[in-house]
Amino acid sequence: MFATPPSPLPQTQGWCPGAWQPMASGDGLVVRVRPPLGRLSAAQALRLAELASEHGAGLLELTSRANIQLRGVAPNQHGALLAALAAQGLLDGDARQERLRNLVIDPLCQPADGVLALAEALQQALLADTALEGLPAKFGVSLASGRHGGLAEVAADVQLVRDGAQGWLLQVPGYPIAWRADTPLLSVQAALALARWCAEQARARRAAGEHPGRLPQLLRQAQAHPGALPPLALPAGLHEAPPYLPAASQPKPGWQCGLGLLVAAPLGRVAASALARLARSGITGLRLTPWRMLLVEGLAPQGMPGAGLTEHDHWICDAQDARLRVSACSGAPGCRQALAPTQDLALALAPHVPEGAHLHVSGCSKGCARQLPATVTLVAQAGGDGPVYGRGRHATAQAVPDSRWSARSLRDNPGLLFEEM
């Protein structure tokens, strides 16, 4: 045990970085790119790799929002980077469009699922709607094929799930009922109604000096206190239905029938050189996923070595790889708020994480890189002789730790982390 001084409270930004609105970090700007419909052509992927080397730190990160971001961008390089992204079709017209186009699209959807067509229609409707000013910055929508439970734990204010031949289920996490729309058009209209209602409440709360809140929270408040908020007006033709609550089942690396090869990168971080080699190998494209993986399209099994996918340091193609059992935020020095390094420690501890368990290492109590509980969560804290790591079990980074460890003790006795569990 360690006697530790209080750790400084981290500052929550309340928004995610974008291309138009990057986030300043300890190693420069973080510039997040939201590829249209979550997909990159081989040419776009190659250009992103080149831009990461030209304007950033030569590193790209895969995010839990199925986006890809460049780190270490110098502020005086931001304008040139935006111009290059625009030339590749990877930049929205302005920051408003970028913010509203916060969709997570099922990367394992099939053409017959109608997921991409619905995503395009919803995207256009959101951008054209003039009643969405003031929508909370992180408002997002997920669109799932219903073929698997991989999007069950993806953060979203509105979830759209394919239901039957033409129907879609519309639901809000934590809300006891869902609504079934018999046509894609009706599902888009319903999603817009929820977004407008959320924007209206957020504007009112800001005017009253309150936090704008999120749609799930606002709906729970309206349900608990009838009349406290304006009623939610949904379009006619919807049918109430039970929510779709599949068991969460994050896909593992491997070949996906009829789609391509699902590959991961250690901690979701891809060297620009590795991405460039993959893009030059003859693939047709990449789908970004919310699992910090890439679905590689147009690759044959015999093409894996030439694409660099057998390079263990850069890619994970084995579903049993222990590095899939760990996650970590950027940590120090990359993040200004992190109290200690995280990533090297997470990778060092990975071989000692039991199968079926998960270890998350966070540089502060915000838990940016993982909002869900992990089997063990280590959170960097201020210590008398340097930073220590508080351990929480089956907890998030915000939980009160049950013990505190130095980095050395963790590396010397990694098996103790999971004892008595």
Coordinates of C-alpha atoms in Angstrom, one line a residue:
M1 CA 0.0 0.0 0.0
F2 CA 1.1 3.6 -0.7
A3 CA 0.4 6.8 1.1
T4 CA -0.6 8.9 -1.9
P5 CA -1.3 12.7 -2.1
P6 CA -4.6 13.6 -3.9
S7 CA -4.4 13.4 -7.6
P8 CA -5.4 16.4 -9.6
L9 CA -8.9 16.1 -11.0
P10 CA -8.8 15.6 -14.8
Q11 CA -10.7 18.1 -17.0
T12 CA -13.5 16.5 -19.1
Q13 CA -13.7 18.2 -22.5
G14 CA -17.3 17.1 -23.2
W15 CA -16.5 16.7 -26.9
C16 CA -14.4 14.5 -29.2
P17 CA -11.8 15.8 -31.6
G18 CA -12.5 16.1 -35.3
A19 CA -10.6 17.3 -38.3
W20 CA -12.1 20.8 -38.1
Q21 CA -11.9 20.9 -34.3
P22 CA -8.7 19.0 -33.3
M23 CA -7.8 18.5 -29.7
A24 CA -4.5 19.8 -28.2
S25 CA -2.6 17.1 -26.5
G26 CA 0.9 16.6 -25.0
D27 CA 2.4 15.6 -28.3
G28 CA 0.6 18.1 -30.6
L29 CA -2.9 18.1 -32.1
V30 CA -5.1 15.1 -32.3
V31 CA -6.9 15.2 -35.6
R32 CA -9.7 12.7 -36.0
V33 CA -10.9 11.7 -39.5
R34 CA -14.4 10.4 -40.0
P35 CA -14.3 8.5 -43.3
P36 CA -17.6 8.5 -45.2
L37 CA -19.8 5.5 -44.1
G38 CA -16.8 4.2 -42.1
R39 CA -14.8 3.1 -45.2
L40 CA -11.5 4.0 -46.8
S41 CA -10.4 3.1 -50.3
A42 CA -6.8 1.8 -50.7
A43 CA -5.8 5.2 -52.1
Q44 CA -7.3 7.1 -49.2
A45 CA -5.6 4.8 -46.7
L46 CA -2.3 5.3 -48.3
R47 CA -2.7 9.1 -48.4
L48 CA -3.7 9.0 -44.6
A49 CA -0.5 7.1 -43.9
E50 CA 1.5 9.6 -45.9
L51 CA -0.1 12.6 -44.1
A52 CA 0.5 11.0 -40.7
S53 CA 4.2 11.0 -41.5
E54 CA 4.3 14.4 -43.2
H55 CA 2.3 16.3 -40.7
G56 CA 2.1 14.1 -37.6
A57 CA 4.1 11.7 -35.5
G58 CA 3.9 8.8 -38.0
L59 CA 1.2 7.1 -36.0
L60 CA -2.6 6.6 -36.5
E61 CA -5.1 5.5 -33.9
L62 CA -8.2 3.5 -34.4
T63 CA -11.0 4.7 -32.2
S64 CA -14.1 3.2 -30.6
R65 CA -16.2 5.4 -32.8
A66 CA -14.9 3.7 -35.9
N67 CA -12.8 6.7 -36.8
I68 CA -9.1 7.1 -37.4
Q69 CA -7.0 9.9 -35.9
L70 CA -3.5 11.3 -36.5
R71 CA -1.4 12.3 -33.5
G72 CA 1.4 14.8 -33.1
V73 CA 0.2 17.3 -35.6
A74 CA 1.8 20.7 -35.2
P75 CA -0.7 23.6 -35.1
N76 CA 1.0 25.4 -38.0
Q77 CA 0.5 22.2 -40.1
H78 CA -3.2 21.9 -39.4
G79 CA -4.3 24.0 -42.4
A80 CA -2.2 22.0 -44.9
L81 CA -3.5 18.8 -43.4
L82 CA -7.2 19.9 -43.9
A83 CA -6.5 20.8 -47.5
A84 CA -5.0 17.4 -48.1
L85 CA -7.9 15.6 -46.4
A86 CA -10.4 17.6 -48.5
A87 CA -8.6 16.6 -51.7
Q88 CA -9.2 12.9 -50.7
G89 CA -12.9 13.4 -49.9
L90 CA -12.1 12.9 -46.2
L91 CA -13.3 16.3 -44.9
D92 CA -16.8 17.6 -44.2
G93 CA -17.8 21.1 -45.5
D94 CA -17.6 22.6 -42.0
A95 CA -17.4 21.7 -38.3
R96 CA -21.2 21.4 -38.0
Q97 CA -21.5 18.8 -40.7
E98 CA -18.6 16.9 -39.2
R99 CA -20.2 16.9 -35.7
L100 CA -23.7 15.8 -37.0
R101 CA -22.2 13.0 -39.0
N102 CA -21.4 11.0 -35.9
L103 CA -22.6 7.6 -37.1
V104 CA -21.2 4.1 -36.2
I105 CA -22.1 1.8 -39.0
D106 CA -21.9 -2.0 -38.7
P107 CA -18.7 -2.9 -40.4
L108 CA -19.8 -6.5 -40.9
C109 CA -23.1 -5.6 -42.7
Q110 CA -23.9 -7.3 -46.0
P111 CA -25.2 -5.5 -49.1
A112 CA -28.7 -6.9 -48.6
D113 CA -29.0 -5.6 -45.0
G114 CA -29.7 -2.0 -46.2
V115 CA -27.4 -0.6 -43.5
L116 CA -25.4 1.6 -45.9
A117 CA -28.5 2.9 -47.7
L118 CA -30.1 3.8 -44.3
A119 CA -26.9 5.5 -43.1
E120 CA -26.7 7.6 -46.2
A121 CA -30.3 8.7 -45.9
L122 CA -29.9 9.5 -42.2
Q123 CA -26.7 11.4 -42.8
Q124 CA -28.3 13.6 -45.4
A125 CA -31.4 14.2 -43.2
L126 CA -29.2 15.2 -40.2
L127 CA -27.2 17.6 -42.3
A128 CA -30.3 19.2 -43.8
D129 CA -32.2 19.6 -40.5
T130 CA -32.1 23.2 -39.2
A131 CA -33.6 22.3 -35.8
L132 CA -30.5 20.5 -34.4
E133 CA -28.5 23.5 -33.2
G134 CA -27.4 22.9 -29.7
L135 CA -27.4 19.1 -30.0
P136 CA -24.9 17.7 -27.4
A137 CA -21.5 17.5 -28.9
K138 CA -21.3 13.7 -28.5
F139 CA -24.7 12.9 -29.8
G140 CA -24.3 9.8 -32.0
V141 CA -26.3 7.0 -33.8
S142 CA -25.3 3.4 -34.4
L143 CA -26.7 1.3 -37.2
A144 CA -26.6 -2.5 -36.8
S145 CA -27.4 -5.3 -39.1
G146 CA -28.7 -7.5 -36.3
R147 CA -26.5 -10.3 -37.4
H148 CA -24.2 -10.1 -34.4
G149 CA -24.0 -8.3 -31.0
G150 CA -20.8 -6.5 -31.8
L151 CA -22.4 -3.0 -31.5
A152 CA -24.3 -3.7 -28.3
E153 CA -21.7 -1.9 -26.2
V154 CA -21.0 0.9 -28.6
A155 CA -21.9 4.2 -27.1
A156 CA -24.9 5.8 -29.0
D157 CA -27.8 8.0 -28.1
V158 CA -30.0 6.3 -30.8
Q159 CA -29.6 2.7 -31.9
L160 CA -31.0 1.5 -35.2
V161 CA -31.2 -2.3 -35.7
R162 CA -32.4 -4.1 -38.8
D163 CA -35.6 -6.0 -38.0
G164 CA -37.1 -8.1 -40.7
A165 CA -37.2 -7.6 -44.4
Q166 CA -37.7 -3.8 -44.5
G167 CA -38.2 -2.9 -40.8
W168 CA -35.9 -1.2 -38.4
L169 CA -35.9 -1.1 -34.6
L170 CA -35.3 2.3 -33.1
Q171 CA -34.1 2.3 -29.4
V172 CA -32.4 4.5 -26.8
P173 CA -30.0 2.7 -24.4
G174 CA -31.6 2.1 -21.0
Y175 CA -35.1 3.1 -22.2
P176 CA -37.6 0.3 -21.5
I177 CA -39.3 0.3 -24.9
A178 CA -38.2 0.5 -28.5
W179 CA -40.1 1.5 -31.6
R180 CA -40.4 -0.5 -34.8
A181 CA -40.5 1.3 -38.1
D182 CA -41.8 -0.6 -41.1
T183 CA -39.8 1.4 -43.7
P184 CA -36.3 3.0 -43.8
L185 CA -38.0 6.4 -44.3
L186 CA -40.0 6.1 -41.2
S187 CA -37.0 5.1 -39.2
V188 CA -35.1 8.2 -40.4
Q189 CA -38.0 10.4 -39.5
A190 CA -38.1 8.9 -36.0
A191 CA -34.4 9.3 -35.4
L192 CA -34.7 12.9 -36.5
A193 CA -37.6 13.4 -34.0
L194 CA -35.4 12.1 -31.2
A195 CA -32.5 14.3 -32.2
R196 CA -34.7 17.4 -32.4
W197 CA -36.2 16.7 -29.0
C198 CA -32.8 16.2 -27.5
A199 CA -31.5 19.4 -29.1
E200 CA -34.5 21.3 -27.7
Q201 CA -33.8 20.1 -24.2
A202 CA -30.1 20.7 -24.4
R203 CA -30.7 24.3 -25.5
A204 CA -33.1 24.8 -22.5
R205 CA -30.6 23.3 -20.1
R206 CA -27.8 25.4 -21.3
A207 CA -29.9 28.5 -21.0
A208 CA -30.6 27.5 -17.3
G209 CA -26.9 27.1 -16.7
E210 CA -27.0 23.3 -16.7
H211 CA -25.1 20.6 -18.5
P212 CA -26.9 19.8 -21.7
G213 CA -27.2 16.1 -20.8
R214 CA -27.5 13.1 -23.2
L215 CA -30.6 11.6 -24.8
P216 CA -30.8 8.5 -22.5
Q217 CA -30.5 10.6 -19.4
L218 CA -33.2 13.1 -20.7
L219 CA -35.6 10.4 -21.5
R220 CA -35.2 8.8 -18.1
Q221 CA -35.9 12.1 -16.5
A222 CA -39.0 12.7 -18.6
Q223 CA -40.3 9.2 -17.7
A224 CA -39.6 9.6 -14.0
H225 CA -41.1 13.1 -13.8
P226 CA -44.1 13.4 -16.3
G227 CA -44.7 17.0 -17.3
A228 CA -41.2 18.1 -16.3
L229 CA -40.1 18.2 -19.9
P230 CA -41.9 18.8 -23.1
P231 CA -43.5 15.6 -24.5
L232 CA -41.6 13.6 -27.1
A233 CA -43.5 13.7 -30.4
L234 CA -42.7 10.7 -32.6
P235 CA -44.0 10.3 -36.2
A236 CA -47.2 8.2 -36.7
G237 CA -46.8 4.7 -37.8
L238 CA -44.3 3.5 -35.3
H239 CA -45.1 0.4 -33.2
E240 CA -43.8 -0.1 -29.6
A241 CA -41.6 -3.2 -29.2
P242 CA -39.2 -4.7 -26.7
P243 CA -35.7 -3.4 -27.1
Y244 CA -33.2 -5.5 -28.9
L245 CA -30.7 -6.6 -26.2
P246 CA -28.2 -9.1 -27.7
A247 CA -25.3 -10.5 -25.6
A248 CA -22.3 -8.3 -26.3
S249 CA -19.9 -10.3 -28.5
Q250 CA -17.0 -8.3 -30.0
P251 CA -15.8 -10.1 -33.1
K252 CA -12.3 -11.5 -33.1
P253 CA -9.6 -11.2 -35.7
G254 CA -10.0 -13.6 -38.6
W255 CA -11.7 -14.1 -41.9
Q256 CA -15.2 -12.9 -42.2
C257 CA -17.2 -14.9 -44.7
G258 CA -17.8 -13.0 -47.9
L259 CA -16.4 -9.8 -46.4
G260 CA -12.6 -9.9 -45.8
L261 CA -10.1 -10.2 -43.0
L262 CA -10.6 -8.6 -39.7
V263 CA -7.3 -7.5 -38.2
A264 CA -6.4 -5.6 -35.0
A265 CA -3.5 -3.4 -34.1
P266 CA -1.9 -3.5 -30.7
L267 CA -3.8 -1.0 -28.5
G268 CA -5.4 0.3 -31.7
R269 CA -2.3 2.1 -32.8
V270 CA -1.0 1.7 -36.3
A271 CA 2.4 2.8 -37.6
A272 CA 2.0 4.9 -40.8
S273 CA 4.6 2.7 -42.5
A274 CA 2.5 -0.4 -41.7
L275 CA -0.7 1.2 -43.0
A276 CA 1.0 2.3 -46.2
R277 CA 2.3 -1.2 -46.8
L278 CA -1.1 -2.6 -46.4
A279 CA -2.7 0.0 -48.7
R280 CA -0.1 -0.7 -51.4
S281 CA -0.6 -4.5 -51.3
G282 CA -3.5 -4.6 -53.8
I283 CA -6.4 -4.5 -51.3
T284 CA -9.6 -2.8 -52.5
G285 CA -10.5 -1.0 -49.3
L286 CA -10.8 -0.9 -45.5
R287 CA -13.8 -0.8 -43.2
L288 CA -13.2 0.9 -39.8
T289 CA -14.8 -0.8 -36.8
P290 CA -15.7 0.3 -33.3
W291 CA -13.5 -2.5 -32.0
R292 CA -10.2 -0.7 -33.0
M293 CA -9.8 -3.2 -35.8
L294 CA -9.9 -2.9 -39.6
L295 CA -11.8 -5.1 -42.0
V296 CA -9.5 -5.6 -45.0
E297 CA -11.3 -6.0 -48.3
G298 CA -10.0 -7.6 -51.5
L299 CA -7.2 -9.6 -49.8
A300 CA -6.4 -13.3 -50.5
P301 CA -4.9 -15.4 -47.7
Q302 CA -1.6 -15.8 -49.7
G303 CA -1.4 -12.0 -49.8
M304 CA -1.0 -11.6 -46.1
P305 CA 2.8 -11.6 -45.9
G306 CA 3.1 -9.1 -48.8
A307 CA 0.6 -6.8 -47.0
G308 CA 2.7 -6.9 -43.8
L309 CA 0.0 -8.6 -41.8
T310 CA 2.3 -11.3 -40.6
E311 CA 4.4 -8.6 -38.9
H312 CA 3.7 -9.3 -35.2
D313 CA 4.7 -5.9 -33.9
H314 CA 2.2 -4.1 -36.2
W315 CA -0.8 -6.3 -36.5
I316 CA -2.9 -8.9 -34.7
C317 CA -4.4 -11.6 -36.8
D318 CA -4.6 -14.4 -34.2
A319 CA -7.9 -14.4 -32.1
Q320 CA -5.9 -15.8 -29.2
D321 CA -3.3 -13.1 -29.1
A322 CA -3.0 -11.9 -25.5
R323 CA -2.7 -8.2 -26.6
L324 CA -6.5 -8.4 -27.4
R325 CA -7.0 -8.7 -23.6
V326 CA -5.6 -5.2 -22.8
S327 CA -6.4 -1.6 -23.6
A328 CA -4.9 1.7 -22.6
C329 CA -5.3 5.4 -23.2
S330 CA -2.5 7.5 -24.7
G331 CA -1.0 8.1 -21.3
A332 CA 1.9 10.3 -20.5
P333 CA 3.6 12.1 -22.2
G334 CA 1.1 12.1 -25.1
C335 CA -1.8 13.3 -22.9
R336 CA -1.4 16.4 -20.8
Q337 CA -3.8 15.0 -18.1
A338 CA -2.2 11.6 -17.8
L339 CA -0.2 11.1 -14.6
A340 CA 1.9 8.3 -15.9
P341 CA 2.7 6.2 -19.0
T342 CA 0.2 3.5 -19.8
Q343 CA 0.8 1.7 -23.1
D344 CA 4.1 0.0 -22.5
L345 CA 2.8 -1.2 -19.2
A346 CA -0.4 -2.6 -20.7
L347 CA 1.6 -4.5 -23.3
A348 CA 4.1 -5.8 -20.8
L349 CA 1.2 -7.1 -18.6
A350 CA -0.8 -8.6 -21.5
P351 CA 0.7 -12.1 -21.4
H352 CA -0.4 -12.4 -17.7
V353 CA -4.0 -11.5 -18.3
P354 CA -6.1 -14.7 -18.0
E355 CA -8.1 -15.8 -21.0
G356 CA -11.6 -14.3 -20.8
A357 CA -10.4 -11.4 -18.7
H358 CA -9.5 -7.8 -19.7
L359 CA -7.1 -5.3 -18.3
H360 CA -7.4 -1.6 -18.9
V361 CA -4.7 1.0 -18.0
S362 CA -5.7 4.6 -17.7
G363 CA -3.5 7.6 -17.2
C364 CA -6.2 9.4 -15.2
S365 CA -9.7 8.8 -13.8
K366 CA -11.5 9.9 -16.9
G367 CA -11.1 6.5 -18.6
C368 CA -11.2 8.0 -22.1
A369 CA -10.2 4.9 -23.9
R370 CA -12.7 2.6 -22.2
Q371 CA -16.0 3.5 -20.7
L372 CA -17.0 0.0 -19.8
P373 CA -15.8 -1.9 -16.7
A374 CA -12.8 -4.1 -17.1
T375 CA -11.9 -7.2 -15.1
V376 CA -9.0 -5.1 -13.7
T377 CA -8.6 -1.4 -14.3
L378 CA -5.3 0.4 -13.4
V379 CA -5.5 4.1 -13.0
A380 CA -2.5 6.3 -12.6
Q381 CA -2.4 8.4 -9.5
A382 CA -0.1 10.9 -7.8
G383 CA 2.3 9.2 -5.4
G384 CA 4.8 10.4 -2.8
D385 CA 7.8 9.0 -4.8
G386 CA 6.2 9.2 -8.2
P387 CA 3.1 7.9 -9.8
V388 CA 1.3 4.8 -8.7
Y389 CA -1.5 2.8 -10.2
G390 CA -4.8 2.2 -8.3
R391 CA -6.4 -1.1 -9.0
G392 CA -10.1 -1.5 -9.5
R393 CA -11.7 -4.9 -10.0
H394 CA -14.7 -5.2 -12.4
A395 CA -14.8 -1.4 -12.5
T396 CA -14.2 1.6 -14.6
A397 CA -11.5 4.2 -14.1
Q398 CA -13.8 6.3 -12.0
A399 CA -14.1 3.6 -9.2
V400 CA -12.3 3.8 -5.9
P401 CA -9.3 1.5 -6.1
D402 CA -8.8 -1.4 -3.7
S403 CA -5.0 -1.2 -3.7
R404 CA -2.2 0.8 -5.2
W405 CA 0.9 -0.5 -7.0
S406 CA 4.1 1.0 -8.4
A407 CA 5.0 0.3 -12.0
R408 CA 7.9 -1.8 -10.8
S409 CA 5.8 -4.0 -8.5
L410 CA 3.3 -4.5 -11.4
R411 CA 6.0 -5.7 -13.7
D412 CA 7.7 -7.8 -11.1
N413 CA 4.5 -9.5 -9.8
P414 CA 1.9 -9.3 -12.7
G415 CA 0.1 -12.5 -11.6
L416 CA -1.0 -10.9 -8.3
L417 CA -3.3 -8.4 -10.2
F418 CA -5.8 -11.2 -10.9
E419 CA -5.6 -13.1 -7.6
E420 CA -8.7 -13.7 -5.6
M421 CA -10.9 -13.1 -8.7

